[in-house]
PDB file of C-alpha atoms in Angstrom:
ATOM      1  CA  MET A   1     118.404  36.839 103.051  1.00  0.00           C
ATOM      2  CA  ASN A   2     117.027  40.362 102.940  1.00  0.00           C
ATOM      3  CA  PRO A   3     116.690  41.566 106.552  1.00  0.00           C
ATOM      4  CA  LEU A   4     114.111  44.201 105.629  1.00  0.00           C
ATOM      5  CA  ARG A   5     111.860  41.572 104.145  1.00  0.00           C
ATOM      6  CA  ARG A   6     112.178  39.511 107.351  1.00  0.00           C
ATOM      7  CA  THR A   7     111.126  42.458 109.488  1.00  0.00           C
ATOM      8  CA  PHE A   8     108.204  43.128 107.231  1.00  0.00           C
ATOM      9  CA  LEU A   9     107.004  39.527 107.330  1.00  0.00           C
ATOM     10  CA  ASN A  10     107.385  39.345 111.120  1.00  0.00           C
ATOM     11  CA  GLY A  11     105.383  42.525 111.562  1.00  0.00           C
ATOM     12  CA  PHE A  12     102.723  41.246 109.240  1.00  0.00           C
ATOM     13  CA  GLY A  13     102.489  37.982 111.168  1.00  0.00           C
ATOM     14  CA  ALA A  14     102.038  39.766 114.488  1.00  0.00           C
ATOM     15  CA  ALA A  15      99.321  42.071 113.180  1.00  0.00           C
ATOM     16  CA  GLY A  16      97.541  39.135 111.599  1.00  0.00           C
ATOM     17  CA  ALA A  17      97.655  37.147 114.825  1.00  0.00           C
ATOM     18  CA  LEU A  18      96.161  40.092 116.741  1.00  0.00           C
ATOM     19  CA  SER A  19      93.209  40.501 114.412  1.00  0.00           C
ATOM     20  CA  ILE A  20      92.585  36.747 114.475  1.00  0.00           C
ATOM     21  CA  SER A  21      92.648  36.692 118.272  1.00  0.00           C
ATOM     22  CA  ILE A  22      90.111  39.542 118.372  1.00  0.00           C
ATOM     23  CA  THR A  23      87.731  37.890 115.932  1.00  0.00           C
ATOM     24  CA  THR A  24      88.004  34.531 117.660  1.00  0.00           C
ATOM     25  CA  GLY A  25      87.344  36.123 121.039  1.00  0.00           C
ATOM     26  CA  LEU A  26      90.751  35.320 122.527  1.00  0.00           C
ATOM     27  CA  LEU A  27      91.154  39.013 123.171  1.00  0.00           C
ATOM     28  CA  LYS A  28      88.163  40.832 124.606  1.00  0.00           C
ATOM     29  CA  PRO A  29      87.232  44.137 122.914  1.00  0.00           C
ATOM     30  CA  TRP A  30      88.444  46.216 125.871  1.00  0.00           C
ATOM     31  CA  GLU A  31      91.949  44.886 125.361  1.00  0.00           C
ATOM     32  CA  ALA A  32      91.872  46.258 121.866  1.00  0.00           C
ATOM     33  CA  LEU A  33      90.446  49.537 123.228  1.00  0.00           C
ATOM     34  CA  ALA A  34      93.105  49.895 125.890  1.00  0.00           C
ATOM     35  CA  ALA A  35      95.659  50.020 123.100  1.00  0.00           C
ATOM     36  CA  GLU A  36      94.169  53.373 122.086  1.00  0.00           C
ATOM     37  CA  TRP A  37      95.195  54.997 125.363  1.00  0.00           C
ATOM     38  CA  ASN A  38      97.523  57.824 124.313  1.00  0.00           C
ATOM     39  CA  LYS A  39     100.654  56.511 126.018  1.00  0.00           C
ATOM     40  CA  SER A  40     103.041  59.213 124.833  1.00  0.00           C
ATOM     41  CA  ALA A  41     100.722  61.988 126.068  1.00  0.00           C
ATOM     42  CA  PHE A  42      99.900  60.469 129.463  1.00  0.00           C
ATOM     43  CA  GLU A  43     103.524  59.470 130.129  1.00  0.00           C
ATOM     44  CA  ALA A  44     104.989  62.778 129.000  1.00  0.00           C
ATOM     45  CA  LEU A  45     107.075  64.265 131.816  1.00  0.00           C
ATOM     46  CA  THR A  46     106.909  67.922 130.848  1.00  0.00           C
ATOM     47  CA  MET A  47     103.996  70.220 130.141  1.00  0.00           C
ATOM     48  CA  THR A  48     105.354  71.096 126.677  1.00  0.00           C
ATOM     49  CA  ASP A  49     105.600  67.441 125.620  1.00  0.00           C
ATOM     50  CA  ALA A  50     102.181  66.560 127.015  1.00  0.00           C
ATOM     51  CA  LEU A  51     100.576  69.508 125.253  1.00  0.00           C
ATOM     52  CA  LYS A  52     102.268  68.602 121.973  1.00  0.00           C
ATOM     53  CA  SER A  53     101.127  64.962 122.213  1.00  0.00           C
ATOM     54  CA  VAL A  54      97.474  65.966 122.380  1.00  0.00           C
ATOM     55  CA  GLY A  55      97.824  68.535 119.597  1.00  0.00           C
ATOM     56  CA  GLY A  56      97.432  71.620 121.779  1.00  0.00           C
ATOM     57  CA  ALA A  57     100.697  73.426 121.124  1.00  0.00           C
ATOM     58  CA  GLY A  58      99.137  76.289 119.159  1.00  0.00           C
ATOM     59  CA  ALA A  59      96.053  76.860 121.302  1.00  0.00           C
ATOM     60  CA  THR A  60      94.646  80.350 121.847  1.00  0.00           C
ATOM     61  CA  GLU A  61      93.601  81.602 125.292  1.00  0.00           C
ATOM     62  CA  SER A  62      89.858  81.833 125.858  1.00  0.00           C
ATOM     63  CA  LYS A  63      87.717  83.286 128.649  1.00  0.00           C
ATOM     64  CA  ASP A  64      84.892  80.954 127.649  1.00  0.00           C
ATOM     65  CA  ILE A  65      86.488  78.021 129.435  1.00  0.00           C
ATOM     66  CA  GLN A  66      85.565  78.134 133.094  1.00  0.00           C
ATOM     67  CA  ILE A  67      87.699  76.319 135.643  1.00  0.00           C
ATOM     68  CA  LYS A  68      86.161  76.000 139.068  1.00  0.00           C
ATOM     69  CA  ALA A  69      88.827  74.976 141.555  1.00  0.00           C
ATOM     70  CA  PRO A  70      89.842  76.124 145.034  1.00  0.00           C
ATOM     71  CA  ASP A  71      92.496  78.896 145.242  1.00  0.00           C
ATOM     72  CA  HIS A  72      94.055  77.058 148.172  1.00  0.00           C
ATOM     73  CA  ALA A  73      93.722  73.301 148.497  1.00  0.00           C
ATOM     74  CA  GLU A  74      94.672  71.823 151.838  1.00  0.00           C
ATOM     75  CA  ASN A  75      94.966  68.250 150.650  1.00  0.00           C
ATOM     76  CA  GLY A  76      96.738  67.646 147.349  1.00  0.00           C
ATOM     77  CA  ALA A  77      95.408  64.081 147.192  1.00  0.00           C
ATOM     78  CA  ALA A  78      91.974  65.240 146.109  1.00  0.00           C
ATOM     79  CA  VAL A  79      91.518  68.656 144.544  1.00  0.00           C
ATOM     80  CA  GLN A  80      88.050  69.174 143.181  1.00  0.00           C
ATOM     81  CA  LEU A  81      87.847  70.456 139.616  1.00  0.00           C
ATOM     82  CA  GLU A  82      84.836  71.548 137.634  1.00  0.00           C
ATOM     83  CA  VAL A  83      85.422  72.531 134.022  1.00  0.00           C
ATOM     84  CA  THR A  84      82.869  74.010 131.643  1.00  0.00           C
ATOM     85  CA  SER A  85      83.421  75.184 128.092  1.00  0.00           C
ATOM     86  CA  LYS A  86      81.086  77.825 126.680  1.00  0.00           C
ATOM     87  CA  ILE A  87      82.776  77.650 123.286  1.00  0.00           C
ATOM     88  CA  ALA A  88      80.203  76.505 120.741  1.00  0.00           C
ATOM     89  CA  GLY A  89      80.876  73.067 119.326  1.00  0.00           C
ATOM     90  CA  THR A  90      83.346  71.936 121.984  1.00  0.00           C
ATOM     91  CA  THR A  91      83.942  68.235 121.418  1.00  0.00           C
ATOM     92  CA  SER A  92      86.616  67.470 123.962  1.00  0.00           C
ATOM     93  CA  LEU A  93      88.460  68.791 126.993  1.00  0.00           C
ATOM     94  CA  ALA A  94      91.943  67.866 128.185  1.00  0.00           C
ATOM     95  CA  ILE A  95      92.997  68.742 131.726  1.00  0.00           C
ATOM     96  CA  PHE A  96      96.580  69.258 132.909  1.00  0.00           C
ATOM     97  CA  VAL A  97      98.290  70.009 136.223  1.00  0.00           C
ATOM     98  CA  GLU A  98     101.427  71.739 134.969  1.00  0.00           C
ATOM     99  CA  LYS A  99     103.825  70.762 137.770  1.00  0.00           C
ATOM    100  CA  ASN A 100     102.689  67.170 138.309  1.00  0.00           C
ATOM    101  CA  PRO A 101     105.216  64.432 137.448  1.00  0.00           C
ATOM    102  CA  ARG A 102     102.852  63.469 134.609  1.00  0.00           C
ATOM    103  CA  PRO A 103     101.043  66.686 133.641  1.00  0.00           C
ATOM    104  CA  LEU A 104      98.169  65.226 131.598  1.00  0.00           C
ATOM    105  CA  ILE A 105      95.353  64.193 133.946  1.00  0.00           C
ATOM    106  CA  ALA A 106      92.384  63.467 131.729  1.00  0.00           C
ATOM    107  CA  ASP A 107      91.173  63.735 128.156  1.00  0.00           C
ATOM    108  CA  CYS A 108      87.387  63.672 127.741  1.00  0.00           C
ATOM    109  CA  GLU A 109      85.349  63.391 124.557  1.00  0.00           C
ATOM    110  CA  PHE A 110      81.686  64.415 124.475  1.00  0.00           C
ATOM    111  CA  SER A 111      79.038  63.133 122.071  1.00  0.00           C
ATOM    112  CA  ASN A 112      75.299  62.523 121.674  1.00  0.00           C
ATOM    113  CA  GLY A 113      74.105  65.464 123.749  1.00  0.00           C
ATOM    114  CA  ALA A 114      76.732  65.449 126.475  1.00  0.00           C
ATOM    115  CA  GLU A 115      77.597  68.997 127.526  1.00  0.00           C
ATOM    116  CA  PRO A 116      81.260  70.065 127.533  1.00  0.00           C
ATOM    117  CA  TYR A 117      81.395  69.847 131.298  1.00  0.00           C
ATOM    118  CA  ILE A 118      83.379  67.586 133.570  1.00  0.00           C
ATOM    119  CA  PHE A 119      83.680  67.251 137.316  1.00  0.00           C
ATOM    120  CA  PHE A 120      86.322  65.169 139.089  1.00  0.00           C
ATOM    121  CA  ARG A 121      89.098  65.196 141.663  1.00  0.00           C
ATOM    122  CA  THR A 122      92.799  65.219 140.900  1.00  0.00           C
ATOM    123  CA  LYS A 123      96.019  64.645 142.805  1.00  0.00           C
ATOM    124  CA  MET A 124      98.443  67.564 142.938  1.00  0.00           C
ATOM    125  CA  GLY A 125     102.092  67.136 143.904  1.00  0.00           C
ATOM    126  CA  GLU A 126     102.636  70.832 144.620  1.00  0.00           C
ATOM    127  CA  SER A 127     101.115  74.249 143.966  1.00  0.00           C
ATOM    128  CA  SER A 128     100.604  74.529 140.252  1.00  0.00           C
ATOM    129  CA  ARG A 129      98.650  75.993 137.431  1.00  0.00           C
ATOM    130  CA  ILE A 130      95.749  73.949 136.095  1.00  0.00           C
ATOM    131  CA  ARG A 131      95.478  74.150 132.327  1.00  0.00           C
ATOM    132  CA  VAL A 132      92.433  73.132 130.329  1.00  0.00           C
ATOM    133  CA  LEU A 133      92.517  72.561 126.595  1.00  0.00           C
ATOM    134  CA  ALA A 134      89.272  72.603 124.617  1.00  0.00           C
ATOM    135  CA  ARG A 135      88.872  71.400 121.059  1.00  0.00           C
ATOM    136  CA  ALA A 136      86.100  72.983 119.001  1.00  0.00           C
ATOM    137  CA  GLY A 137      85.599  73.132 115.245  1.00  0.00           C
ATOM    138  CA  GLY A 138      89.136  72.065 114.428  1.00  0.00           C
ATOM    139  CA  LYS A 139      90.657  74.729 116.708  1.00  0.00           C
ATOM    140  CA  THR A 140      92.139  74.493 120.184  1.00  0.00           C
ATOM    141  CA  TYR A 141      91.632  76.901 123.071  1.00  0.00           C
ATOM    142  CA  PHE A 142      93.015  77.002 126.591  1.00  0.00           C
ATOM    143  CA  ALA A 143      92.479  78.549 130.017  1.00  0.00           C
ATOM    144  CA  THR A 144      94.470  78.345 133.227  1.00  0.00           C
ATOM    145  CA  LYS A 145      93.933  78.682 136.961  1.00  0.00           C
ATOM    146  CA  GLU A 146      96.464  78.800 139.799  1.00  0.00           C
ATOM    147  CA  VAL A 147      95.900  76.434 142.740  1.00  0.00           C
ATOM    148  CA  SER A 148      98.142  76.440 145.817  1.00  0.00           C
ATOM    149  CA  VAL A 149      98.485  73.189 147.719  1.00  0.00           C
ATOM    150  CA  THR A 150      99.344  72.821 151.414  1.00  0.00           C
ATOM    151  CA  SER A 151     100.175  69.098 151.542  1.00  0.00           C
ATOM    152  CA  SER A 152     101.350  67.071 148.571  1.00  0.00           C
ATOM    153  CA  GLY A 153      99.111  64.387 147.151  1.00  0.00           C
ATOM    154  CA  CYS A 154     101.727  62.379 145.289  1.00  0.00           C
TER     155      CYS A 154
ATOM    156  CA  MET B   1      80.800  43.615 140.465  1.00  0.00           C
ATOM    157  CA  ALA B   2      77.581  45.514 139.818  1.00  0.00           C
ATOM    158  CA  GLU B   3      78.139  47.733 142.855  1.00  0.00           C
ATOM    159  CA  ALA B   4      81.665  48.780 141.861  1.00  0.00           C
ATOM    160  CA  ILE B   5      80.377  52.055 140.448  1.00  0.00           C
ATOM    161  CA  LYS B   6      77.663  53.969 142.247  1.00  0.00           C
ATOM    162  CA  ILE B   7      75.709  56.267 139.946  1.00  0.00           C
ATOM    163  CA  ARG B   8      73.168  58.988 140.658  1.00  0.00           C
ATOM    164  CA  ALA B   9      71.478  60.623 137.705  1.00  0.00           C
ATOM    165  CA  THR B  10      69.062  63.466 138.344  1.00  0.00           C
ATOM    166  CA  LEU B  11      67.051  65.429 135.842  1.00  0.00           C
ATOM    167  CA  GLN B  12      67.220  69.235 135.915  1.00  0.00           C
ATOM    168  CA  GLY B  13      64.991  70.504 133.139  1.00  0.00           C
ATOM    169  CA  ASP B  14      66.064  68.502 130.116  1.00  0.00           C
ATOM    170  CA  VAL B  15      69.616  68.057 131.361  1.00  0.00           C
ATOM    171  CA  ALA B  16      70.629  64.949 133.279  1.00  0.00           C
ATOM    172  CA  ASP B  17      73.263  65.589 135.927  1.00  0.00           C
ATOM    173  CA  VAL B  18      75.220  62.390 136.491  1.00  0.00           C
ATOM    174  CA  LYS B  19      77.591  61.716 139.377  1.00  0.00           C
ATOM    175  CA  ALA B  20      79.474  58.444 139.562  1.00  0.00           C
ATOM    176  CA  LEU B  21      81.648  57.098 142.357  1.00  0.00           C
ATOM    177  CA  MET B  22      84.099  54.333 141.541  1.00  0.00           C
ATOM    178  CA  ASN B  23      86.063  52.101 143.867  1.00  0.00           C
ATOM    179  CA  HIS B  24      89.658  52.109 142.682  1.00  0.00           C
ATOM    180  CA  VAL B  25      93.108  52.496 144.263  1.00  0.00           C
ATOM    181  CA  MET B  26      94.426  54.757 141.438  1.00  0.00           C
ATOM    182  CA  GLU B  27      98.062  53.896 142.226  1.00  0.00           C
ATOM    183  CA  THR B  28     100.419  56.191 140.273  1.00  0.00           C
ATOM    184  CA  GLY B  29     103.413  53.866 140.189  1.00  0.00           C
ATOM    185  CA  LEU B  30     105.527  56.629 141.750  1.00  0.00           C
ATOM    186  CA  ARG B  31     104.566  56.091 145.398  1.00  0.00           C
ATOM    187  CA  GLN B  32     106.800  54.163 147.802  1.00  0.00           C
ATOM    188  CA  ASP B  33     105.346  51.736 150.300  1.00  0.00           C
ATOM    189  CA  PRO B  34     106.382  53.305 153.650  1.00  0.00           C
ATOM    190  CA  ALA B  35     106.870  49.871 155.282  1.00  0.00           C
ATOM    191  CA  SER B  36     108.991  48.118 152.653  1.00  0.00           C
ATOM    192  CA  GLY B  37     110.418  51.104 150.801  1.00  0.00           C
ATOM    193  CA  LYS B  38     109.473  49.475 147.514  1.00  0.00           C
ATOM    194  CA  VAL B  39     107.670  51.337 144.753  1.00  0.00           C
ATOM    195  CA  VAL B  40     104.008  50.384 144.545  1.00  0.00           C
ATOM    196  CA  PRO B  41     103.254  49.309 140.954  1.00  0.00           C
ATOM    197  CA  ALA B  42     100.935  51.528 138.905  1.00  0.00           C
ATOM    198  CA  HIS B  43      97.280  50.511 138.938  1.00  0.00           C
ATOM    199  CA  PHE B  44      94.849  53.097 137.627  1.00  0.00           C
ATOM    200  CA  ILE B  45      91.779  53.514 135.453  1.00  0.00           C
ATOM    201  CA  GLN B  46      92.711  54.396 131.875  1.00  0.00           C
ATOM    202  CA  GLN B  47      89.326  54.658 130.244  1.00  0.00           C
ATOM    203  CA  VAL B  48      85.806  55.512 131.333  1.00  0.00           C
ATOM    204  CA  ILE B  49      82.935  55.175 128.874  1.00  0.00           C
ATOM    205  CA  ALA B  50      79.442  56.383 129.704  1.00  0.00           C
ATOM    206  CA  THR B  51      76.407  55.538 127.611  1.00  0.00           C
ATOM    207  CA  PHE B  52      72.824  56.836 127.639  1.00  0.00           C
ATOM    208  CA  ASN B  53      70.344  54.282 126.266  1.00  0.00           C
ATOM    209  CA  GLY B  54      73.246  52.522 124.556  1.00  0.00           C
ATOM    210  CA  LYS B  55      74.684  55.657 122.908  1.00  0.00           C
ATOM    211  CA  THR B  56      78.129  56.809 124.004  1.00  0.00           C
ATOM    212  CA  VAL B  57      77.966  60.264 125.604  1.00  0.00           C
ATOM    213  CA  LEU B  58      81.334  60.449 127.291  1.00  0.00           C
ATOM    214  CA  ASP B  59      84.601  58.745 126.457  1.00  0.00           C
ATOM    215  CA  THR B  60      87.379  59.760 128.791  1.00  0.00           C
ATOM    216  CA  ARG B  61      90.982  58.634 129.114  1.00  0.00           C
ATOM    217  CA  TRP B  62      92.679  59.088 132.460  1.00  0.00           C
ATOM    218  CA  GLY B  63      96.261  59.233 133.616  1.00  0.00           C
ATOM    219  CA  PRO B  64      97.364  58.053 137.076  1.00  0.00           C
ATOM    220  CA  SER B  65      96.816  61.491 138.657  1.00  0.00           C
ATOM    221  CA  VAL B  66      93.050  61.202 139.057  1.00  0.00           C
ATOM    222  CA  SER B  67      92.341  60.834 142.791  1.00  0.00           C
ATOM    223  CA  LYS B  68      91.790  57.532 144.583  1.00  0.00           C
ATOM    224  CA  ASN B  69      88.185  56.302 144.464  1.00  0.00           C
ATOM    225  CA  PRO B  70      87.395  58.652 141.591  1.00  0.00           C
ATOM    226  CA  ILE B  71      84.255  60.707 141.400  1.00  0.00           C
ATOM    227  CA  LEU B  72      83.092  61.739 137.942  1.00  0.00           C
ATOM    228  CA  GLY B  73      80.404  64.225 137.051  1.00  0.00           C
ATOM    229  CA  PHE B  74      78.978  64.995 133.625  1.00  0.00           C
ATOM    230  CA  ARG B  75      75.793  66.403 132.051  1.00  0.00           C
ATOM    231  CA  VAL B  76      73.696  65.185 129.169  1.00  0.00           C
ATOM    232  CA  LYS B  77      71.231  67.445 127.362  1.00  0.00           C
ATOM    233  CA  GLY B  78      67.962  66.117 125.992  1.00  0.00           C
ATOM    234  CA  ALA B  79      67.663  63.437 128.659  1.00  0.00           C
ATOM    235  CA  ARG B  80      64.373  62.054 129.942  1.00  0.00           C
ATOM    236  CA  ALA B  81      63.335  60.322 133.127  1.00  0.00           C
ATOM    237  CA  GLY B  82      63.897  56.595 132.764  1.00  0.00           C
ATOM    238  CA  ASP B  83      66.917  56.901 130.461  1.00  0.00           C
ATOM    239  CA  LYS B  84      69.412  54.162 131.185  1.00  0.00           C
ATOM    240  CA  VAL B  85      72.936  55.226 132.156  1.00  0.00           C
ATOM    241  CA  VAL B  86      75.755  52.675 131.933  1.00  0.00           C
ATOM    242  CA  ILE B  87      79.342  53.400 132.935  1.00  0.00           C
ATOM    243  CA  LYS B  88      82.250  51.076 132.301  1.00  0.00           C
ATOM    244  CA  THR B  89      85.888  51.551 133.257  1.00  0.00           C
ATOM    245  CA  THR B  90      89.033  49.714 132.193  1.00  0.00           C
ATOM    246  CA  ASP B  91      92.315  50.005 134.087  1.00  0.00           C
ATOM    247  CA  ASN B  92      95.932  49.458 133.063  1.00  0.00           C
ATOM    248  CA  LYS B  93      95.756  45.811 134.178  1.00  0.00           C
ATOM    249  CA  GLY B  94      92.734  45.201 131.967  1.00  0.00           C
ATOM    250  CA  GLU B  95      90.337  44.917 134.930  1.00  0.00           C
ATOM    251  CA  THR B  96      86.902  46.444 134.459  1.00  0.00           C
ATOM    252  CA  LEU B  97      84.265  48.052 136.679  1.00  0.00           C
ATOM    253  CA  ASN B  98      80.622  48.441 135.686  1.00  0.00           C
ATOM    254  CA  GLY B  99      77.680  50.401 136.969  1.00  0.00           C
ATOM    255  CA  GLU B 100      74.228  51.339 135.797  1.00  0.00           C
ATOM    256  CA  ALA B 101      71.330  53.529 136.857  1.00  0.00           C
ATOM    257  CA  THR B 102      68.230  55.196 135.470  1.00  0.00           C
ATOM    258  CA  VAL B 103      67.649  58.924 135.246  1.00  0.00           C
ATOM    259  CA  ALA B 104      65.209  60.105 137.907  1.00  0.00           C
TER     260      ALA B 104
END
């Protein structure tokens, strides 16, 4: 028996079963969606790996990305971040805390009139640089901001 | 679970400013329970989708580092009073939260 052929057939069977279970409603659509979560990027342990996984390794620095965050945050459990991109045609923003155990925090895609702006709160394990990656017109840009943290939020 | 996400959408000119507050533990999977010393399993929102009148405006993927009971703010240009905002989240256990509001 050809082992390669076995593997191929097994793989085919599994994929077939998945699509059947979606069409028959055994799996709800969100279960199929959750599979799109970029596991390798969000579980990357270093900044370099996380950046590579979202395709931001060759980004150029830009002053048109504004990061509004406190210089000193007392509580690392909730550090308020406000990010705006003034780069024309920005379609998505990815936010990183460089020294967190998992640096990638969020990846946001904008469409149908949404402005490239996002506001949320992040946990920070220690004082770190915040890095924002913007994608616009097939190019990537980044900006950073230093935030010092008094008490760890991890 | 209609009240799981609280949404406020206000119109400023033709831009809708949306703030949403979600009830979620956002457990990283790295934290130890101080009482038992055991690691608390990860439980966090992985995806948030926001729609305006049925059209997707924001599709965000989150890691476990977003703060507990997340607050999310975004802006949509070309909005009008009465536009319907719907936000849906899915976490790593497949549980969902929903919320809706109208632009005022």
